[in-house]
Coordinates of C-alpha atoms in Angstrom, one line a residue:
M126 CA 95.6 80.3 73.4
D127 CA 93.4 77.3 74.5
K128 CA 89.8 77.7 73.2
G129 CA 87.6 79.3 75.8
H130 CA 84.0 80.4 76.0
A131 CA 82.8 84.0 76.4
L132 CA 79.4 85.8 76.8
I133 CA 78.9 89.3 75.6
L134 CA 75.9 91.2 77.1
D135 CA 75.2 94.5 75.3
D136 CA 72.2 96.0 73.7
E137 CA 74.3 97.7 70.9
A138 CA 74.7 95.3 68.0
D139 CA 77.9 97.0 66.7
I140 CA 79.6 96.6 70.1
R141 CA 78.6 93.0 70.3
E142 CA 80.0 92.4 66.8
L143 CA 83.3 94.2 67.4
L144 CA 83.8 92.3 70.6
T145 CA 82.8 89.0 69.0
L146 CA 85.3 89.5 66.1
T147 CA 88.1 90.3 68.4
L148 CA 87.5 87.4 70.8
T149 CA 87.0 85.0 68.0
R150 CA 90.4 86.0 66.6
L151 CA 91.8 85.3 70.1
G152 CA 90.5 81.7 69.9
L153 CA 87.3 82.0 72.0
S154 CA 83.8 80.7 71.2
V155 CA 81.4 83.6 71.7
H156 CA 77.7 83.8 72.6
Q157 CA 75.8 87.2 72.4
A158 CA 72.9 88.6 74.5
A159 CA 71.1 91.8 74.1
S160 CA 69.3 91.8 77.5
L161 CA 69.7 90.4 81.0
G162 CA 66.9 87.9 80.3
E163 CA 68.8 86.5 77.3
A164 CA 72.0 86.3 79.3
R165 CA 70.4 84.4 82.2
T166 CA 69.0 81.9 79.7
L167 CA 72.4 81.3 78.2
L168 CA 74.0 81.0 81.7
G169 CA 71.5 78.2 82.4
K170 CA 72.7 76.3 79.4
H171 CA 76.5 77.0 79.2
N172 CA 79.6 77.6 81.3
Y173 CA 81.7 80.6 80.4
D174 CA 85.4 81.5 81.0
L175 CA 84.8 85.3 80.6
C176 CA 81.8 87.6 80.4
F177 CA 81.4 91.2 79.2
T178 CA 78.4 93.4 80.2
D179 CA 77.4 96.9 79.3
M180 CA 76.3 99.3 82.0
R181 CA 72.8 100.1 80.8
L182 CA 70.5 97.3 79.5
P183 CA 66.9 97.2 78.3
D184 CA 65.7 95.2 81.4
G185 CA 68.2 96.2 84.1
N186 CA 71.9 97.2 84.4
G187 CA 75.3 95.7 84.4
H188 CA 75.6 95.8 88.2
E189 CA 72.8 93.3 88.5
F190 CA 74.6 91.0 86.2
I191 CA 77.8 91.3 88.1
E192 CA 76.1 90.7 91.4
Q193 CA 74.4 87.6 90.0
M194 CA 77.7 86.3 88.6
T195 CA 79.5 86.9 91.9
R196 CA 76.8 84.9 93.7
Q197 CA 76.3 82.0 91.2
H198 CA 79.6 81.9 89.3
P199 CA 82.2 83.5 91.4
D200 CA 85.0 81.9 89.4
T201 CA 83.9 83.5 86.1
P202 CA 85.6 87.0 85.6
V203 CA 83.1 89.7 84.4
A204 CA 84.4 92.8 82.6
M205 CA 82.2 96.0 82.6
I206 CA 81.9 98.1 79.5
T207 CA 81.7 101.7 80.4
A208 CA 81.4 105.0 78.6
Y209 CA 84.6 106.8 78.0
G210 CA 85.7 108.9 80.9
N211 CA 83.0 107.6 83.3
A212 CA 85.5 106.9 86.1
E213 CA 82.7 106.7 88.8
A214 CA 80.9 104.0 86.9
A215 CA 84.1 102.0 86.5
V216 CA 84.9 102.3 90.2
Q217 CA 81.4 101.2 91.2
A218 CA 81.6 98.2 88.9
L219 CA 85.0 97.1 90.3
R220 CA 83.7 97.4 93.9
A221 CA 80.7 95.4 92.9
G222 CA 83.0 92.5 91.9
A223 CA 83.9 93.2 88.2
F224 CA 87.2 91.7 87.1
D225 CA 88.1 94.8 85.1
C226 CA 86.6 97.6 83.0
V227 CA 86.9 98.5 79.4
S228 CA 85.7 101.9 78.0
K229 CA 84.0 102.8 74.8
P230 CA 85.3 103.2 72.1
V231 CA 87.0 99.8 72.8
D232 CA 90.8 99.9 72.5
L233 CA 91.6 96.5 70.9
N234 CA 95.1 96.3 72.5
V235 CA 93.5 96.9 76.0
L236 CA 90.9 94.3 75.2
R237 CA 93.4 91.6 74.1
S238 CA 95.4 92.1 77.3
L239 CA 92.3 92.0 79.4
V240 CA 91.2 88.7 77.8
K241 CA 94.6 87.0 78.1
T242 CA 94.8 88.0 81.8
A243 CA 91.2 86.8 82.5
L244 CA 91.7 83.5 80.8
R245 CA 94.8 82.7 83.0
L246 CA 92.3 82.3 85.9
R247 CA 91.1 79.1 84.4
G248 CA 92.3 76.1 86.2
E249 CA 93.9 76.0 89.6
R250 CA 94.8 79.1 91.6
V251 CA 98.4 80.0 91.4
P252 CA 100.1 78.9 94.7
V253 CA 101.9 81.4 96.9
G254 CA 105.7 81.6 96.5
G255 CA 108.4 80.9 99.1
S256 CA 108.1 81.5 102.7
E257 CA 109.4 85.0 102.5
T258 CA 106.3 86.1 100.6
R259 CA 103.8 84.4 103.0
L260 CA 101.7 86.2 105.5
L261 CA 102.2 84.1 108.7
G262 CA 99.7 83.9 111.4
D263 CA 96.9 81.5 112.5
S264 CA 94.9 84.2 114.3
P265 CA 91.3 84.7 113.1
T266 CA 92.4 88.2 112.0
M267 CA 95.1 86.9 109.7
Q268 CA 92.9 84.1 108.4
R269 CA 90.4 86.7 107.3
V270 CA 93.2 88.8 105.7
R271 CA 94.3 85.7 103.7
V272 CA 90.8 84.9 102.5
T273 CA 90.4 88.5 101.4
I274 CA 93.6 88.4 99.5
Q275 CA 92.5 85.3 97.6
K276 CA 89.4 87.2 96.5
L277 CA 91.4 90.3 95.6
A278 CA 93.8 88.3 93.6
R279 CA 91.1 87.2 91.1
S280 CA 90.2 90.9 90.3
Q281 CA 92.1 93.6 88.5
A282 CA 90.7 96.4 90.7
P283 CA 93.2 98.8 92.2
V284 CA 93.8 97.9 95.9
L285 CA 94.9 100.2 98.7
L286 CA 96.7 98.5 101.5
S287 CA 96.6 100.6 104.8
G288 CA 98.1 100.0 108.2
E289 CA 101.0 101.0 110.4
S290 CA 104.6 100.7 109.3
G291 CA 106.0 97.2 109.6
V292 CA 102.7 95.3 109.4
G293 CA 103.5 93.5 106.1
K294 CA 101.8 95.6 103.5
E295 CA 104.4 94.7 100.8
L296 CA 104.0 91.0 101.7
A297 CA 100.3 91.4 101.2
A298 CA 100.8 93.0 97.8
R299 CA 103.2 90.2 96.7
S300 CA 100.5 87.6 97.8
I301 CA 97.9 89.4 95.7
H302 CA 100.2 89.3 92.7
E303 CA 101.3 85.7 93.2
Q304 CA 97.9 84.3 93.6
G305 CA 96.4 86.1 90.6
P306 CA 96.5 85.7 86.9
R307 CA 99.6 88.1 86.7
A308 CA 101.8 85.8 88.8
A309 CA 104.1 85.0 85.8
G310 CA 104.6 88.7 85.2
P311 CA 106.8 91.1 87.0
F312 CA 106.1 92.5 90.5
V313 CA 107.7 96.0 90.7
P314 CA 107.8 97.6 94.1
V315 CA 108.3 101.3 94.2
N316 CA 109.0 103.4 97.4
C317 CA 107.4 106.7 96.5
G318 CA 109.1 108.5 99.3
A319 CA 112.6 107.3 98.4
I320 CA 112.8 108.8 94.9
P321 CA 114.1 112.4 94.6
T322 CA 111.4 114.7 93.2
E323 CA 113.5 115.8 90.3
L324 CA 114.0 112.2 89.1
M325 CA 110.5 111.0 89.6
E326 CA 109.1 111.5 86.2
S327 CA 112.0 109.9 84.5
E328 CA 111.9 106.9 87.0
F329 CA 108.2 106.3 86.6
F330 CA 107.8 107.0 82.8
G331 CA 111.2 106.5 81.4
H332 CA 112.9 108.7 78.9
R333 CA 114.3 108.9 75.3
K334 CA 117.9 109.4 74.3
G335 CA 118.7 113.1 74.3
S336 CA 115.6 114.3 76.1
F337 CA 117.6 116.0 78.8
T338 CA 121.2 116.3 79.8
G339 CA 122.5 112.9 80.9
A340 CA 120.0 111.0 78.9
H341 CA 122.5 108.9 76.9
G342 CA 120.1 106.2 75.8
D343 CA 116.5 105.1 76.0
K344 CA 115.3 104.0 79.4
D345 CA 112.0 102.3 80.3
G346 CA 110.3 103.6 83.4
L347 CA 109.1 101.6 86.3
I348 CA 105.5 101.5 84.9
Q349 CA 106.7 99.9 81.7
T350 CA 108.9 97.5 83.6
A351 CA 105.8 96.2 85.4
N352 CA 103.9 95.7 82.1
G353 CA 101.9 92.5 82.3
G354 CA 102.4 92.4 86.1
T355 CA 101.8 94.4 89.2
L356 CA 103.1 97.8 90.1
F357 CA 103.3 98.3 94.0
L358 CA 103.3 101.9 95.0
D359 CA 104.5 101.9 98.6
E360 CA 104.0 105.1 100.7
I361 CA 101.9 106.6 97.9
A362 CA 101.0 109.5 100.2
E363 CA 104.5 110.8 99.6
L364 CA 103.9 111.4 95.9
P365 CA 104.1 115.2 95.0
Q366 CA 101.0 116.8 93.5
H367 CA 102.4 117.0 89.9
M368 CA 103.1 113.2 90.0
Q369 CA 99.7 112.5 91.3
V370 CA 98.2 114.1 88.3
K371 CA 100.4 112.1 86.0
L372 CA 99.7 108.8 87.7
L373 CA 95.9 109.4 87.5
R374 CA 96.2 109.8 83.7
V375 CA 98.1 106.6 83.5
I376 CA 95.4 104.7 85.5
Q377 CA 92.6 106.3 83.4
E378 CA 94.2 106.0 79.9
K379 CA 96.3 102.8 80.5
T380 CA 99.2 104.5 78.6
V381 CA 102.5 106.2 79.4
R382 CA 104.6 108.7 77.5
P383 CA 108.3 108.7 78.2
I384 CA 110.1 112.0 78.6
G385 CA 111.0 113.1 75.1
G386 CA 108.7 110.5 73.6
R387 CA 106.3 111.3 70.7
S388 CA 103.5 108.9 71.4
E389 CA 101.7 107.2 74.1
I390 CA 102.7 103.6 74.9
P391 CA 99.9 101.1 76.0
I392 CA 100.6 99.5 79.3
D393 CA 98.9 96.6 81.1
V394 CA 99.6 96.9 84.9
R395 CA 97.6 96.3 88.0
I396 CA 98.1 99.0 90.7
V397 CA 98.4 98.1 94.3
S398 CA 99.2 101.0 96.6
A399 CA 100.1 101.2 100.3
T400 CA 100.3 104.0 103.0
H401 CA 100.6 104.2 106.8
K402 CA 98.9 107.6 106.6
D403 CA 95.1 108.3 106.6
L404 CA 94.6 109.1 103.0
S405 CA 91.2 110.5 103.5
Q406 CA 92.5 112.9 105.9
Q407 CA 95.3 113.8 103.4
V408 CA 92.6 114.6 100.9
D409 CA 90.8 116.9 103.3
L410 CA 94.1 118.7 104.0
G411 CA 94.7 119.2 100.3
E412 CA 97.8 117.0 100.4
F413 CA 96.4 114.3 98.1
R414 CA 94.2 114.5 95.1
Q415 CA 90.6 113.4 95.7
D416 CA 90.2 112.0 92.1
L417 CA 93.4 109.9 92.5
Y418 CA 92.3 108.7 95.9
Y419 CA 89.0 107.6 94.4
R420 CA 90.8 105.6 91.7
I421 CA 93.4 103.8 93.9
N422 CA 91.0 103.1 96.8
V423 CA 88.6 101.0 94.8
I424 CA 89.1 98.2 97.4
E425 CA 90.9 98.9 100.7
L426 CA 92.5 96.2 102.9
R427 CA 93.6 97.1 106.3
M428 CA 96.6 95.2 107.6
P429 CA 96.3 94.6 111.3
P430 CA 99.1 95.7 113.8
L431 CA 100.8 92.9 115.7
R432 CA 99.3 93.9 119.0
E433 CA 95.9 93.0 117.6
R434 CA 97.0 89.4 116.9
R435 CA 99.2 88.5 119.9
E436 CA 98.5 84.8 119.4
D437 CA 100.7 84.9 116.3
V438 CA 103.8 86.2 118.2
L439 CA 105.1 82.8 119.0
L440 CA 104.7 81.4 115.5
L441 CA 106.4 84.5 114.0
A442 CA 109.2 84.4 116.5
E443 CA 110.0 80.7 115.9
R444 CA 110.0 81.3 112.1
Y445 CA 112.3 84.3 112.4
L446 CA 114.7 82.4 114.6
D447 CA 114.8 79.6 112.0
K448 CA 115.6 82.1 109.4
L449 CA 118.1 84.3 111.3
A450 CA 120.2 81.6 113.0
P451 CA 121.8 80.2 109.8
E452 CA 122.5 83.8 108.7
W453 CA 124.5 84.3 111.9
S454 CA 126.2 80.9 111.5
I455 CA 125.0 79.8 115.0
S456 CA 123.0 77.0 116.4
R457 CA 119.3 77.9 116.6
P458 CA 118.6 79.0 120.2
K459 CA 115.3 78.4 122.1
L460 CA 113.0 81.1 123.3
A461 CA 112.7 80.8 127.0
A462 CA 109.2 80.9 128.6
E463 CA 109.8 84.3 130.3
G464 CA 111.1 85.6 126.9
L465 CA 107.9 84.5 125.1
Q466 CA 105.8 86.1 127.9
A467 CA 107.8 89.4 127.5
L468 CA 107.2 89.4 123.7
Q469 CA 103.4 88.6 124.1
A470 CA 103.1 91.5 126.6
Y471 CA 104.9 94.0 124.3
D472 CA 102.9 96.3 122.1
F473 CA 105.4 96.4 119.1
P474 CA 105.0 99.9 117.9
G475 CA 107.2 98.8 114.9
N476 CA 105.0 95.7 114.4
V477 CA 106.4 92.6 112.6
R478 CA 109.5 94.4 111.4
E479 CA 110.4 95.4 115.0
L480 CA 109.9 91.7 116.1
E481 CA 112.5 90.6 113.7
N482 CA 114.9 93.3 114.7
I483 CA 114.4 92.4 118.4
L484 CA 115.2 88.7 117.7
E485 CA 118.2 89.6 115.7
R486 CA 119.5 91.7 118.6
A487 CA 118.7 88.8 121.0
L488 CA 120.8 86.4 118.9
A489 CA 123.8 88.7 119.3
L490 CA 123.3 88.8 123.1
C491 CA 122.1 85.4 124.1
G492 CA 124.3 82.7 125.5
G493 CA 123.8 79.0 126.4
G494 CA 121.3 78.4 123.5
R495 CA 118.4 80.2 125.2
I496 CA 116.9 83.7 124.6
T497 CA 115.9 85.1 127.9
E498 CA 113.8 88.2 128.7
D499 CA 117.1 90.1 129.4
D500 CA 118.4 89.3 125.8
L501 CA 115.2 90.7 124.3
Q502 CA 115.8 94.2 125.9
I503 CA 112.2 95.2 125.6
T504 CA 110.3 97.0 128.3
P505 CA 106.5 96.7 128.7
P506 CA 104.7 100.1 128.0
E507 CA 103.6 100.7 131.6
I508 CA 107.2 100.4 132.8
V509 CA 108.4 102.9 130.1
S510 CA 105.8 105.4 131.3
R511 CA 107.1 105.1 134.9
E512 CA 110.6 105.6 133.7
A513 CA 110.0 108.7 131.7
A514 CA 112.7 111.2 132.2
P515 CA 112.2 113.7 135.0
S516 CA 113.1 117.3 134.6
G517 CA 116.8 118.1 135.0
S518 CA 117.7 114.4 134.0
N519 CA 120.2 115.4 131.3
G520 CA 118.3 113.3 128.8
K521 CA 119.7 110.0 130.3
W522 CA 116.3 108.3 130.7
P523 CA 114.8 106.1 129.4
L524 CA 118.2 104.4 129.4
Q525 CA 117.8 102.6 126.1
D526 CA 117.1 105.9 124.3
Y527 CA 120.2 107.4 125.9
L528 CA 122.4 104.4 124.9
D529 CA 121.0 104.4 121.3
R530 CA 122.0 108.0 120.9
V531 CA 125.5 107.3 122.2
E532 CA 125.9 104.3 120.0
K533 CA 124.6 106.1 117.0
E534 CA 127.0 109.0 117.5
A535 CA 130.0 106.6 117.8
I536 CA 129.1 104.8 114.6
L537 CA 128.6 108.0 112.6
E538 CA 132.0 109.3 113.9
A539 CA 133.7 106.0 112.8
L540 CA 132.0 106.1 109.4
E541 CA 133.1 109.8 108.9
K542 CA 136.7 108.9 109.8
T543 CA 136.8 106.0 107.4
R544 CA 134.9 107.9 104.6
F545 CA 131.9 105.6 105.0
N546 CA 134.0 102.5 104.4
R547 CA 131.8 100.0 106.5
T548 CA 134.5 97.4 106.8
A549 CA 137.1 99.9 108.1
A550 CA 134.5 101.4 110.4
A551 CA 133.7 98.0 112.0
K552 CA 137.3 97.4 112.6
L553 CA 137.7 100.8 114.2
L554 CA 134.8 100.2 116.5
G555 CA 136.1 96.7 117.4
I556 CA 133.0 94.8 116.1
T557 CA 132.3 92.5 113.2
F558 CA 131.0 93.9 109.9
R559 CA 127.7 91.9 110.3
A560 CA 127.3 93.5 113.9
L561 CA 127.9 97.0 112.4
R562 CA 125.3 96.4 109.6
Y563 CA 122.7 95.2 112.2
R564 CA 123.3 98.3 114.4
M565 CA 123.1 100.6 111.4
E566 CA 119.7 99.1 110.4
R567 CA 118.4 99.2 113.9
L568 CA 119.4 102.8 114.4
N569 CA 118.2 103.8 110.9
I570 CA 121.7 104.9 109.8
K571 CA 121.7 105.2 106.0

């Protein structure tokens, strides 16, 4: 490790000595301060790559130090030293701008991981990856989101991404990961609503050989797989209560115990969660644990729906057409003016994901190298309300809903006849395999 410089602010001499010894062995040059006044004097003379501060100080508190560092030295990570089990103090410190927290008695493995992660922040910010992981949009709303993500990337605080389905919460999580010190580590996305309840514990924590029927070998869980990187818990509101308890322990203890394991395994992961539900309401209803909500919602980032940034629709549409046309092996069509107007007037209840689906459908329907309003097959909300099905309509209005039901029934029947062989089902329906795949995704046929 390249030699760095650290400042330790604590009024307990034994804590200062323990941290100094550990940091020195990691190759850092260390200065000590027993009070805020001493720390401020040292800050006036030296530049530091990492600082540690205790909560209670003779002439102030650690929050004051963190706030000063955030104002005057925003690129220097500050770790808060908290009393064991004081979750509230840790959350407050992270919200104030602390890079991370370490509890007393200090776990040396946790400390080493924290130092290595913090020192990766030295030098240039890690650039964002390929276009698939970029959050597109030039609207003021998206510009603010990207600025916030850059700030969040430098912290290790748990982040909760909120917003409707299809707004790009996973892309935001990837951006946080890729712009931070964990970019070289794994990014492990987990859809909490897609794992069967009976398999959750094994999937999250892993298991040891022979721990249950079918456990023919050791298996690392998703949390261990994310070690050194970021664990993205999508749709975290879907976690059952017993898993909420276990996840809270992982966050607090920074350890996991596989099923059948005899000891705890230290882990170093950053937790980023996402949900389209109102988690505070879920807490009030008793569906989500308040203590876990408190720990994962240290910093909340709301992802805006597409209807709140209509000026981004053209840019997004053009980028998606650039991406989709080669996949369909066709020349890239142009978006007609009336087509763009229709898109900009549409509310997109499915947000960015729905926009991509609409354009993929339009590619299948358009001719002459132009995508028209008819090719998009979208109806402004006020027209939909006028076309609501009257009583006695036999369910054939709105027309698109009726056609979707008929199409879904035909596809399901073909899949059943071919024992879910998609190639054979496509042939039976008289369409290409690619067209069948698109229709199954659009109609949510699993």
